[in-house]
mmCIF file of C-alpha atoms and ligand atoms in Angstrom:
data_model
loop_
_atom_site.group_PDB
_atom_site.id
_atom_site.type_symbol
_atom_site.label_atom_id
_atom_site.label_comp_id
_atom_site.label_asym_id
_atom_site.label_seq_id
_atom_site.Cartn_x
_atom_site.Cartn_y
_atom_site.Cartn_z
ATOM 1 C CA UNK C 1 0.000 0.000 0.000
ATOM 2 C CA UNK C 2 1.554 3.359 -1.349
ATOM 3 C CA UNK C 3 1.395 6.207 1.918
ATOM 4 C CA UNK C 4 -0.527 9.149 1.300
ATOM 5 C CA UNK C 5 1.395 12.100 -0.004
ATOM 6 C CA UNK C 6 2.728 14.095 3.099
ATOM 7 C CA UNK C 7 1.298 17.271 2.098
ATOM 8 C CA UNK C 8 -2.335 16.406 2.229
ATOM 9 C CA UNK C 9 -2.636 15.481 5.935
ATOM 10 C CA UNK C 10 -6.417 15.062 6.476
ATOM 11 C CA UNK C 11 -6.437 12.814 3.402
ATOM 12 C CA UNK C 12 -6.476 8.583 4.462
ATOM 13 C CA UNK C 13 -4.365 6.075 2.935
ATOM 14 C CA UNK C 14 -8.054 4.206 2.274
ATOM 15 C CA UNK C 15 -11.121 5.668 2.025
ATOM 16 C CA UNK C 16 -14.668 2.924 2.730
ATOM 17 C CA UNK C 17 -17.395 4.168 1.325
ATOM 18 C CA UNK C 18 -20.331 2.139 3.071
ATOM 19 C CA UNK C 19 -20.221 2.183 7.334
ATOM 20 C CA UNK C 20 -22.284 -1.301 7.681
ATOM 21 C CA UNK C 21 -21.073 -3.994 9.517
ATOM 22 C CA UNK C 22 -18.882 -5.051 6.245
ATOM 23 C CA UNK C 23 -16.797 -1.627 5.771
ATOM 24 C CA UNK C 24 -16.412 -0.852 9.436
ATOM 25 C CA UNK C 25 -15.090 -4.354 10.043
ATOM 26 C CA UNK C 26 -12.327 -3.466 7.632
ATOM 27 C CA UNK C 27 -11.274 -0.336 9.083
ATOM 28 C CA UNK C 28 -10.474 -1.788 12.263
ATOM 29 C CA UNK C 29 -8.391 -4.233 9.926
ATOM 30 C CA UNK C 30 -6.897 -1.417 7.733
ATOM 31 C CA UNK C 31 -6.301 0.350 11.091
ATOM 32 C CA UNK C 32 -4.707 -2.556 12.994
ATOM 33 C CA UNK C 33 -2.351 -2.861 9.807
ATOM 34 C CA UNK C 34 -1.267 0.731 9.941
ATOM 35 C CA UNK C 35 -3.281 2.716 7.959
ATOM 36 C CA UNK C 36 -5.143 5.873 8.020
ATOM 37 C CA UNK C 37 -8.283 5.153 7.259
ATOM 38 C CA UNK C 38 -11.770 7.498 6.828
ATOM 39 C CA UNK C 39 -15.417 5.698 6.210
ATOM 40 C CA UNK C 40 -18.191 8.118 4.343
ATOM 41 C CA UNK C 41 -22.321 6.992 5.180
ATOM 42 C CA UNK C 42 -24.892 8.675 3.165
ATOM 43 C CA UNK C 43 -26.875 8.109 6.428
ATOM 44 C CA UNK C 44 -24.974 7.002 9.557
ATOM 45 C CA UNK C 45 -23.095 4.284 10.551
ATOM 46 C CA UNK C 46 -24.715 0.889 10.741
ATOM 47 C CA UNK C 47 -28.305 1.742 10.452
ATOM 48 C CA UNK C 48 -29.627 -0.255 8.140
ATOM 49 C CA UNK C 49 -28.823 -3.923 7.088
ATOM 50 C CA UNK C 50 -26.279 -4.536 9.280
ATOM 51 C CA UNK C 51 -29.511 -4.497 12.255
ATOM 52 C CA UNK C 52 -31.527 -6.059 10.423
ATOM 53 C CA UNK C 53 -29.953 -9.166 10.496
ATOM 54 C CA UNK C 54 -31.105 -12.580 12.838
ATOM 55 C CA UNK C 55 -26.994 -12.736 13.200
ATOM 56 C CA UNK C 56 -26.686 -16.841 12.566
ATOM 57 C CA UNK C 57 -22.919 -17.478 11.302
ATOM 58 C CA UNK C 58 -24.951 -19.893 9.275
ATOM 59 C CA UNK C 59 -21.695 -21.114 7.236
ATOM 60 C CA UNK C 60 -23.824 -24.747 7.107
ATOM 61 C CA UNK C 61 -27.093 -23.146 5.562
ATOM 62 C CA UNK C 62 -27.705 -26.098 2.843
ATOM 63 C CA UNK C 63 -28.780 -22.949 0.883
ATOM 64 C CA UNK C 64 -25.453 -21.538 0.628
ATOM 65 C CA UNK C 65 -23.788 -21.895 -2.602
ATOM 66 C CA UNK C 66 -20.681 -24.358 -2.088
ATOM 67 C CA UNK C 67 -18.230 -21.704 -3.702
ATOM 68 C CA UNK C 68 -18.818 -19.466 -0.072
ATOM 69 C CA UNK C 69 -17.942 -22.695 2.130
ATOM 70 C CA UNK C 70 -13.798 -21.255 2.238
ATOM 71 C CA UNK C 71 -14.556 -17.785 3.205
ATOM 72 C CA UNK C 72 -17.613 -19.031 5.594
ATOM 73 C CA UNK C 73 -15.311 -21.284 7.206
ATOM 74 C CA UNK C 74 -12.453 -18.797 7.392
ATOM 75 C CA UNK C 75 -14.790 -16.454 8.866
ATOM 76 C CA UNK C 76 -16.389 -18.667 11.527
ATOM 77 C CA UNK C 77 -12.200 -19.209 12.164
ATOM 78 C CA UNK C 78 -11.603 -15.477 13.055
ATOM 79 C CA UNK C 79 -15.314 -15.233 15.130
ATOM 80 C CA UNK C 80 -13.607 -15.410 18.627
ATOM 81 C CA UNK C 81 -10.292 -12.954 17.498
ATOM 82 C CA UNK C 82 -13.063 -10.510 15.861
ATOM 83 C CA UNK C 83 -15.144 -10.538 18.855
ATOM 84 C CA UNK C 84 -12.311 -9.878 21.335
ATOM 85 C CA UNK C 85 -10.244 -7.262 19.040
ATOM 86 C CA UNK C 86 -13.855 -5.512 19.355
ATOM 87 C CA UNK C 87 -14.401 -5.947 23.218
ATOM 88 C CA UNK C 88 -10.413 -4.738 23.605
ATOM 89 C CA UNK C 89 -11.368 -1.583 21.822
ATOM 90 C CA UNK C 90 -14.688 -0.924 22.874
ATOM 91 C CA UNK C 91 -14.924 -2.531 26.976
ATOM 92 C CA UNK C 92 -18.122 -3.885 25.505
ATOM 93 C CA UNK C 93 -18.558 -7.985 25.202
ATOM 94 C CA UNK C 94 -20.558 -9.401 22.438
ATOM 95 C CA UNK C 95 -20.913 -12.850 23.419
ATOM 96 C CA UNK C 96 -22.808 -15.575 21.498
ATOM 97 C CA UNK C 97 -26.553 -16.068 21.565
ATOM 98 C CA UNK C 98 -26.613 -19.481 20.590
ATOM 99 C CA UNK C 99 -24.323 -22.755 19.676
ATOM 100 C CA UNK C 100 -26.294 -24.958 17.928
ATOM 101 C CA UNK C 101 -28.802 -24.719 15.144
ATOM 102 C CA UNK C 102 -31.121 -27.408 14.213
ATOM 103 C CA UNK C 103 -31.660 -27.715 10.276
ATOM 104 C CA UNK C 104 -34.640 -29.431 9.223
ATOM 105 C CA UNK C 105 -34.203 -31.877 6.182
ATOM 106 C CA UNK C 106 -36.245 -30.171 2.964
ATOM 107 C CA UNK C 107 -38.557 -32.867 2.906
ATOM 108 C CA UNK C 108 -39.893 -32.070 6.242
ATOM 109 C CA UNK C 109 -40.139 -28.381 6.203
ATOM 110 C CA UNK C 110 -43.674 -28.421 4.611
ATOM 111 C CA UNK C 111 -44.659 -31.449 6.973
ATOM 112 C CA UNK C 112 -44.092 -30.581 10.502
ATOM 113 C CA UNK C 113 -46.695 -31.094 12.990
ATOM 114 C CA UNK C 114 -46.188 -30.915 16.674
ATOM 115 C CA UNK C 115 -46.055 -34.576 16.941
ATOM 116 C CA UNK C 116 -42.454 -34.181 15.431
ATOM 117 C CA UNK C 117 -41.349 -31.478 18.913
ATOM 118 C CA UNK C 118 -39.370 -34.689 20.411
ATOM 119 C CA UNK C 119 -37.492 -34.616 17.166
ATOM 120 C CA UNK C 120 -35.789 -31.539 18.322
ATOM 121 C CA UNK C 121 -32.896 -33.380 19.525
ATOM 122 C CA UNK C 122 -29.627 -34.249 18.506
ATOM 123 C CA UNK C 123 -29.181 -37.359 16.041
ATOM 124 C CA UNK C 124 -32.780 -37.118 14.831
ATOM 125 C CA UNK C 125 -34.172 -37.907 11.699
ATOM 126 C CA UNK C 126 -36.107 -34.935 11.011
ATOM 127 C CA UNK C 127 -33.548 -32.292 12.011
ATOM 128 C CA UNK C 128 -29.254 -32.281 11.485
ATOM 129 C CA UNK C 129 -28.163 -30.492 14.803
ATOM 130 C CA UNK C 130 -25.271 -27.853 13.551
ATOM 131 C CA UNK C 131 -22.797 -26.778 15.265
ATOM 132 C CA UNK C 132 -23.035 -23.304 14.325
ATOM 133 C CA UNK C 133 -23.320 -20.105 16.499
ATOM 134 C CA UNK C 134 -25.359 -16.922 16.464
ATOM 135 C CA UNK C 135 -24.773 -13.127 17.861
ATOM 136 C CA UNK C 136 -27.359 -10.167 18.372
ATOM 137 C CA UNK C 137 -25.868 -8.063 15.307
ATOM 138 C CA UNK C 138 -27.835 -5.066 17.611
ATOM 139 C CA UNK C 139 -25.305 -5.808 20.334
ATOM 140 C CA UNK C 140 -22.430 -6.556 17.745
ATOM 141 C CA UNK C 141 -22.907 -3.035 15.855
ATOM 142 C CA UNK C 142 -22.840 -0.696 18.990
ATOM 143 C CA UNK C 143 -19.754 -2.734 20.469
ATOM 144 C CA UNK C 144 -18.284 -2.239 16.583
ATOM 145 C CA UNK C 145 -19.263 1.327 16.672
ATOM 146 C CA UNK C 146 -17.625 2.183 20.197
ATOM 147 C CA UNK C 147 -14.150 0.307 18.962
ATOM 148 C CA UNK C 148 -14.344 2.005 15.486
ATOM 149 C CA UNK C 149 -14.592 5.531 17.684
ATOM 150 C CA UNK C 150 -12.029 4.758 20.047
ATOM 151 C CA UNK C 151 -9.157 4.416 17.448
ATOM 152 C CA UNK C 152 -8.064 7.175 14.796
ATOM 153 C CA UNK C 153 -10.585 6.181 12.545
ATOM 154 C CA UNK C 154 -12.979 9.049 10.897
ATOM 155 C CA UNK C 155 -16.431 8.102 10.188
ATOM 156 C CA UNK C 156 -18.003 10.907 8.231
ATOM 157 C CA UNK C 157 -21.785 10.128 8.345
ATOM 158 C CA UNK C 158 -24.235 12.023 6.072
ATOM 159 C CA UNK C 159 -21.822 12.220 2.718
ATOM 160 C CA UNK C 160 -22.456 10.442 -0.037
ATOM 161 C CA UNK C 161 -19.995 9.471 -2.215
ATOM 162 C CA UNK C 162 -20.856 10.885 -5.688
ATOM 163 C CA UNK C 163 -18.352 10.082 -8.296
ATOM 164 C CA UNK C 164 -14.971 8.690 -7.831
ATOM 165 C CA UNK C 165 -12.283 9.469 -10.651
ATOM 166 C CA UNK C 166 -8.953 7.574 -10.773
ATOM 167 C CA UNK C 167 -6.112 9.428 -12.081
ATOM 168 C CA UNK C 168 -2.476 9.199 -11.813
ATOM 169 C CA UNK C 169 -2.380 6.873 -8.613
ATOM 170 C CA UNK C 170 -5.114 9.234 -6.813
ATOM 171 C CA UNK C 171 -8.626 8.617 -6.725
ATOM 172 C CA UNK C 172 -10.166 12.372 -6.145
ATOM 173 C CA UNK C 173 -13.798 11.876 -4.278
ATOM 174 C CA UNK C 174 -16.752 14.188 -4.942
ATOM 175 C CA UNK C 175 -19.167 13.879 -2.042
ATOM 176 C CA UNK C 176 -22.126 15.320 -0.671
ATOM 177 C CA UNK C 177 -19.935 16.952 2.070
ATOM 178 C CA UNK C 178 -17.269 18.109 -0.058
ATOM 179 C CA UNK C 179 -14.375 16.449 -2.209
ATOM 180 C CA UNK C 180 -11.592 14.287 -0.664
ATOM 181 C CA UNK C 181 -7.838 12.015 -1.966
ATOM 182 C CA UNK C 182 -7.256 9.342 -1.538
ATOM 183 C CA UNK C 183 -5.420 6.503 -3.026
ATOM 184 C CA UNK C 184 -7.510 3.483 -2.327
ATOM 185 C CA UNK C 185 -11.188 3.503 -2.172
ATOM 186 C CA UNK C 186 -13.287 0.965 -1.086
ATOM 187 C CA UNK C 187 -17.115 0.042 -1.737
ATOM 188 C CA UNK C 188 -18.675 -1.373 1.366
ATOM 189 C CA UNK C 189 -22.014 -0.206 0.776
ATOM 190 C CA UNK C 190 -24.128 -3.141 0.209
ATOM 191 C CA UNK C 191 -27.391 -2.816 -1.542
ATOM 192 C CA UNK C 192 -26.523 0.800 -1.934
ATOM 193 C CA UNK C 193 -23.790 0.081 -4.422
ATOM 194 C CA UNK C 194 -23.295 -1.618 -7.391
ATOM 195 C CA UNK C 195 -26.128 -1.869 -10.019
ATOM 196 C CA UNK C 196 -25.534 -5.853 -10.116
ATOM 197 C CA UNK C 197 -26.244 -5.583 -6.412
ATOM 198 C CA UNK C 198 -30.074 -5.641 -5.724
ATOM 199 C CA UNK C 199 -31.755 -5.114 -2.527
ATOM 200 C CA UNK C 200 -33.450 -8.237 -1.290
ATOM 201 C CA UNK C 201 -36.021 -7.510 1.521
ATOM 202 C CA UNK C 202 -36.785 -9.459 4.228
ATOM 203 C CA UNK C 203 -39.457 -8.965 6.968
ATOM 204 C CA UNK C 204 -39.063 -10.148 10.515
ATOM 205 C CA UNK C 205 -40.472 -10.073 14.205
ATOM 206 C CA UNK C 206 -39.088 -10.667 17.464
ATOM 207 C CA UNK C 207 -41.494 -12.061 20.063
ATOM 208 C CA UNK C 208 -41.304 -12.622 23.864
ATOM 209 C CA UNK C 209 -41.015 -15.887 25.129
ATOM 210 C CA UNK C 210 -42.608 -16.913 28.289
ATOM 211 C CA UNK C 211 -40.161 -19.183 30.835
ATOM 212 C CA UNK C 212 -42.045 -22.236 29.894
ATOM 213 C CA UNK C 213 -40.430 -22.585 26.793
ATOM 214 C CA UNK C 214 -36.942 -22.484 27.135
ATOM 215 C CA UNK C 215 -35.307 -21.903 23.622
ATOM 216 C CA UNK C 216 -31.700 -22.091 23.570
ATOM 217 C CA UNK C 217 -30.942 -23.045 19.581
ATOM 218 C CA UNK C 218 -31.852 -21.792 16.368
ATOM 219 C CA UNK C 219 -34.063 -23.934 14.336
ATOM 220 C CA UNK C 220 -34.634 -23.574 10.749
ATOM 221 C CA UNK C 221 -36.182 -24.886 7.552
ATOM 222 C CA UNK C 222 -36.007 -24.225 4.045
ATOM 223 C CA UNK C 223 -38.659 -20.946 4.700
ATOM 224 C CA UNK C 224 -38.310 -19.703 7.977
ATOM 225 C CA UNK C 225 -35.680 -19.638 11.440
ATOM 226 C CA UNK C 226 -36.000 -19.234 15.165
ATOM 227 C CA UNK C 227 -33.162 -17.392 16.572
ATOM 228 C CA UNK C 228 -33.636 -16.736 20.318
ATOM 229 C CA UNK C 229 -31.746 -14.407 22.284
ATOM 230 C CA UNK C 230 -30.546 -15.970 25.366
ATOM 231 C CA UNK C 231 -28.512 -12.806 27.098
ATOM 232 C CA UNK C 232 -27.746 -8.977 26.792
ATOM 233 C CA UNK C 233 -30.822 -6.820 26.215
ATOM 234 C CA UNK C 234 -33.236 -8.999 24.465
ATOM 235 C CA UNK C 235 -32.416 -11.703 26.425
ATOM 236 C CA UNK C 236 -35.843 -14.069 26.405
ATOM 237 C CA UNK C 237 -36.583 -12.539 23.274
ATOM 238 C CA UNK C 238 -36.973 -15.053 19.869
ATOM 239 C CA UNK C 239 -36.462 -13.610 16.555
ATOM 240 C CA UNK C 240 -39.085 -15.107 13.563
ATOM 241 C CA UNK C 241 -37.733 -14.550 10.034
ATOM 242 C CA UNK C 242 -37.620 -13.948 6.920
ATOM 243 C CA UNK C 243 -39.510 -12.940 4.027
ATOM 244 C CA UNK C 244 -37.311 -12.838 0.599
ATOM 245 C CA UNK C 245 -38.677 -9.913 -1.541
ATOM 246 C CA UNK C 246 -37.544 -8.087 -4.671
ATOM 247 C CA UNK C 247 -39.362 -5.180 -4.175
ATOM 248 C CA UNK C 248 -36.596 -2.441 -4.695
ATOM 249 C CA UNK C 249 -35.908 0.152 -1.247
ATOM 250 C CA UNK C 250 -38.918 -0.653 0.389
ATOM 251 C CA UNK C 251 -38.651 -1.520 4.204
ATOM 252 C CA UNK C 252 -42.349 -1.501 5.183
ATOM 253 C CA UNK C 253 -43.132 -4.117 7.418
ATOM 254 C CA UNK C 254 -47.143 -5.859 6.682
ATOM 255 C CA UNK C 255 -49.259 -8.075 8.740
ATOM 256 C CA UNK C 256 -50.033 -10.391 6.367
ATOM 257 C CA UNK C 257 -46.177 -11.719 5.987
ATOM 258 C CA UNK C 258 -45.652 -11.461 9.907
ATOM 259 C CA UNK C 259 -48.534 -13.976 10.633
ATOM 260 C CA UNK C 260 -47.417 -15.973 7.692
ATOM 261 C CA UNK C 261 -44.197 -16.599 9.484
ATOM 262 C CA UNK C 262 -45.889 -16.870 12.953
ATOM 263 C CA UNK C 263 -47.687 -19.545 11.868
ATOM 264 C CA UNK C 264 -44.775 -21.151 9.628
ATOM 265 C CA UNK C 265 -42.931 -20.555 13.017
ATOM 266 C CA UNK C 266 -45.579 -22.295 15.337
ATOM 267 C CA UNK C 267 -45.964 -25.238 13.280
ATOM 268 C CA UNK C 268 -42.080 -26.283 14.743
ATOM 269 C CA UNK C 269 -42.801 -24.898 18.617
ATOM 270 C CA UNK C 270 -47.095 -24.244 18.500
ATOM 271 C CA UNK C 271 -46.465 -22.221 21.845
ATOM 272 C CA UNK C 272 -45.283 -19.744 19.077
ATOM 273 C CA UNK C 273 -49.094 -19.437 18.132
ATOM 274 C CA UNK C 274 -50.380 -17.932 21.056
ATOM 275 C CA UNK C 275 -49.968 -13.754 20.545
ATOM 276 C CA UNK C 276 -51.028 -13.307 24.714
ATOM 277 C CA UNK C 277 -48.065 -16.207 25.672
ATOM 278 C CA UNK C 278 -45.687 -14.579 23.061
ATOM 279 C CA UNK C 279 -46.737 -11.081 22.659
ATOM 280 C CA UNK C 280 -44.556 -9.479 19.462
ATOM 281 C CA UNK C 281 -42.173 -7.260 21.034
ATOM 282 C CA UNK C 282 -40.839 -5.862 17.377
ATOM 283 C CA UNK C 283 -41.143 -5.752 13.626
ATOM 284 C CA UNK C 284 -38.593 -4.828 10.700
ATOM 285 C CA UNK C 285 -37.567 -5.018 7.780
ATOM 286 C CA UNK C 286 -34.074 -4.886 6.077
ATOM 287 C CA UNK C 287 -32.554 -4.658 2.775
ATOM 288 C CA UNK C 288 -30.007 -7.913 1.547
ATOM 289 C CA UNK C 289 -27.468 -7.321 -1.269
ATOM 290 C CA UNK C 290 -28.252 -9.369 -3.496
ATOM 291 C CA UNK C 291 -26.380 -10.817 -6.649
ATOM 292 C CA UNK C 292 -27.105 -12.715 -9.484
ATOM 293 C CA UNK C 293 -25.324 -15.899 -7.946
ATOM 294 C CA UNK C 294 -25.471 -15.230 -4.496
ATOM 295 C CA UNK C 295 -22.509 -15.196 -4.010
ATOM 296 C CA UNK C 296 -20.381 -11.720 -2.550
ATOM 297 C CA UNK C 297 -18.225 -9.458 -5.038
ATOM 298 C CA UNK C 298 -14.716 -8.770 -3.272
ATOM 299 C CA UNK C 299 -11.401 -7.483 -4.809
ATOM 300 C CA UNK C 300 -10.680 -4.846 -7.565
ATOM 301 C CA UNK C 301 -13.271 -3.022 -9.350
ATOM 302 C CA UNK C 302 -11.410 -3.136 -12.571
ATOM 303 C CA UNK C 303 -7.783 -3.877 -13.109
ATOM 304 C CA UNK C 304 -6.193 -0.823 -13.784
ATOM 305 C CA UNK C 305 -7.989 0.799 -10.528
ATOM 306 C CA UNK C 306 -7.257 1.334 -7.286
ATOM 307 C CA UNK C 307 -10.994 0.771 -6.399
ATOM 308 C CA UNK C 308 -12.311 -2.361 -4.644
ATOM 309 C CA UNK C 309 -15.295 -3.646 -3.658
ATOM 310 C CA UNK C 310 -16.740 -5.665 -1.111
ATOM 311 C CA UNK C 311 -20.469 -6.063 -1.805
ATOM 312 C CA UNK C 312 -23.192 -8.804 -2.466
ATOM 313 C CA UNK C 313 -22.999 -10.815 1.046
ATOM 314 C CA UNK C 314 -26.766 -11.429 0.307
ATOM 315 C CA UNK C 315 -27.890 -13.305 3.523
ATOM 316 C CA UNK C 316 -24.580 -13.632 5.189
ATOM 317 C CA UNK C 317 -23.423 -10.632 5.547
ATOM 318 C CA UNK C 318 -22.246 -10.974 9.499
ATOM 319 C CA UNK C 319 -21.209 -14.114 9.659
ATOM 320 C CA UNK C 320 -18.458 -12.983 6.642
ATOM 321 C CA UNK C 321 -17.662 -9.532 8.091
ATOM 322 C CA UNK C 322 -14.227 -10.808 9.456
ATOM 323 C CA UNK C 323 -13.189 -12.855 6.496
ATOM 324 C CA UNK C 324 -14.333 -9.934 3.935
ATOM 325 C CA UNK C 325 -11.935 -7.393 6.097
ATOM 326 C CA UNK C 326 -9.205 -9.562 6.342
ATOM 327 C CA UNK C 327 -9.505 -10.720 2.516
ATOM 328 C CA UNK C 328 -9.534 -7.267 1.253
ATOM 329 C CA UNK C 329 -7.033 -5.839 3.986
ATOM 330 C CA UNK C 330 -4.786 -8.170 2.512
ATOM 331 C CA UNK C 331 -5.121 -7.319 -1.716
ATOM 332 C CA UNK C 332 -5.140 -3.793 -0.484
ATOM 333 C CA UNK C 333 -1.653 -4.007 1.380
ATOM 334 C CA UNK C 334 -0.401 -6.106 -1.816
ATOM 335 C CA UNK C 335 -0.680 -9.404 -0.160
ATOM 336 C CA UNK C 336 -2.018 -13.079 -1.127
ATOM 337 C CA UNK C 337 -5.621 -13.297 -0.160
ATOM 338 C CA UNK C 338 -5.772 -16.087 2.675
ATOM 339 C CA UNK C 339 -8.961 -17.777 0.559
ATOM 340 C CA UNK C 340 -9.183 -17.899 -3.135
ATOM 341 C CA UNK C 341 -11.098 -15.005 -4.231
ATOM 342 C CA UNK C 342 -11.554 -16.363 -7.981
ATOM 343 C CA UNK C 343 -15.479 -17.322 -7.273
ATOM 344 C CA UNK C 344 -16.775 -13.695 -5.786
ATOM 345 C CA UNK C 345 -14.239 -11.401 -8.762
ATOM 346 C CA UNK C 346 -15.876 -8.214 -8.876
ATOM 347 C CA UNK C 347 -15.633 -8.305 -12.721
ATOM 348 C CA UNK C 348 -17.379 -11.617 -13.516
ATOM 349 C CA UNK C 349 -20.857 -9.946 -14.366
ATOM 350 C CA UNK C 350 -21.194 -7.180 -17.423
ATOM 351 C CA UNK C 351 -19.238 -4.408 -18.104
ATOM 352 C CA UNK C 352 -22.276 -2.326 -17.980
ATOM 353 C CA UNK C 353 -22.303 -2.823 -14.477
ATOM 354 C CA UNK C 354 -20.854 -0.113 -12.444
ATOM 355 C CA UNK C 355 -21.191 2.372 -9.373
ATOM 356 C CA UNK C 356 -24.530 2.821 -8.356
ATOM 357 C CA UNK C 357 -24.301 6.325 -7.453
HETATM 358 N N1 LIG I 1 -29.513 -13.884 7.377
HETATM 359 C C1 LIG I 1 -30.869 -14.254 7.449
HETATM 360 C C2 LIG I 1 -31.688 -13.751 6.340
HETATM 361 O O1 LIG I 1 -31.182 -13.293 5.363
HETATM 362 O O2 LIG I 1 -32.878 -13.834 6.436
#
């Protein structure tokens, strides 16, 4: 990575464009390699998807393309080191909700009746029982905040990025709160960024769970998950997700798809049923970047650029937060990328594609 040039203190040595979970989780990694880094929001920092999410590190979703089982893996790896690099930094602990998940086999999400509640054990024939983990991304993004605000980082919320020009080893920046240098610039805003990258809604609800039905996994099928929270503020609290939706920006939340998923939701525990036993406590919506292929664009934007991008994480977007920042740290600084990037190149769909500005 070339230094800024002397003269133009304020300017960083890498500019992030996008302060979700995915570009803030790379300026702690740009930071903890040396460099000066600044992060522009067109709203403010982790806001939007990044909370939206149930937070499974579901790296052994059947529905995951095979090509993201590397960088999944890597990423469950660096979990613990992420998680303590943020509590070092911040004094806050983000601890895991949850260490199992039960997957239901496809040919028994449509057929579940409560008959099958004793199934919800290990070695059964109805569920797999993963060893997989899950964090409350609400927790993880004000711990991730604090630590991102208590090194040299800048975060410049409200500024959009609206063109970037390469020229001579400088990229100049033309933003909604003024222009900026910088000689590496990295896309980190999700479904805010590339025009191959489309937003993907998905509706949830968190309900309260009474102390007669003590949840400690996450189940899920094919069509819907249980993710309870089992300490820090929502402690007792059981997410019910997720619609998928190609409906562009919209993040209105309707009745209709929330008792849809109840009831998908009841038909695995039927306490789940009863509103006055689990009374919804929330409702949201949030916005996946989606790709063609589902799987995440990371590296350089074009060859002869010194702009990357690290978009696309579709439903998976915390679980490969570290791995993403530690992939692209790496290219950045000129190094090998610990997991083979070939599968997620930035330049694998149409030229046409480009900034989405
Ligand atoms: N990560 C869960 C979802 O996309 O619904």
């Amino acid at each position: 990575m070339r230094r800024a040039r002397q003269n133009l203190e304020a300017s960083p040595d890498v500019c992030i464009a996008g302060a979700g979970i995915i570009g803030l989780a790379l300026a702690l990694e740009l930071h903890r390699c040396g460099a000066r880094v600044t992060v522009l929001d067109r709203d403010t920092a982790l806001s939007h998807t990044s909370i939206a999410a149930a937070g499974m590190l579901a790296a052994q979703d059947p529905e995951n393309p095979s090509q993201l089982k590397p960088l999944s893996e890597r990423s469950v790896a660096l979990y613990p080191q992420f998680l303590s690099s943020i509590e070092a930094l911040s004094g806050c602990a983000v601890p895991f909700q949850t260490s199992r998940t039960f997957q239901a086999h496809p040919s028994y999400a449509n057929a579940f009746d409560s008959a099958m509640l004793p199934a919800l054990t290990p070695g059964s024939n109805h569920f797999q029982m993963l060893d997989e983990r899950s964090v409350d991304p609400r927790q993880l993004a004000a711990a991730l905040l604090a630590a991102v605000r208590n090194t040299t980082i800048t975060i410049r919320e409200h500024t959009a990025l609206r063109s970037a020009v390469d020229s001579n080893r400088n990229i100049r920046l033309d933003t909604t709160t003024g222009s900026l240098d910088t000689p590496y610039l990295v896309h980190t805003q999700g479904a805010w960024s590339l025009t191959s990258v489309i937003p993907r809604k998905g509706q949830m609800l968190s309900v309260g769970l009474p102390s007669s039905l003590k949840l400690r996994d996450v189940i899920r099928t094919t069509d819907i998950y249980i993710v309870p929270r089992t300490q820090g503020p929502r402690a007792g609290h059981a997410l019910i997700g997720a619609t998928v939706e190609d409906v562009g920006f919209d993040t209105t939340t309707h009745d209709v798809d929330l008792v849809y998923l109840r009831n998908q939701a009841a038909r695995l525990l039927p306490q789940l049923a009863d509103e006055k036993l689990c009374p919804t406590v929330d409702r949201w919506a949030g916005l996946r970047p989606g790709t063609p292929d589902a799987l995440p664009l990371l590296g350089r934007l074009t060859d002869d650029s010194n702009q990357f991008v690290a978009v696309g994480h579709y439903r998976n977007g915390i679980l490969l937060a570290p791995a993403t920042a530690e992939v692209l740290a790496q290219i950045i600084i000129g190094r090998e990328s610990e997991v083979d990037l070939t599968p997620f190149s930035p330049q694998r769909f149409p030229a046409k594609d480009g900034i989405a500005q």
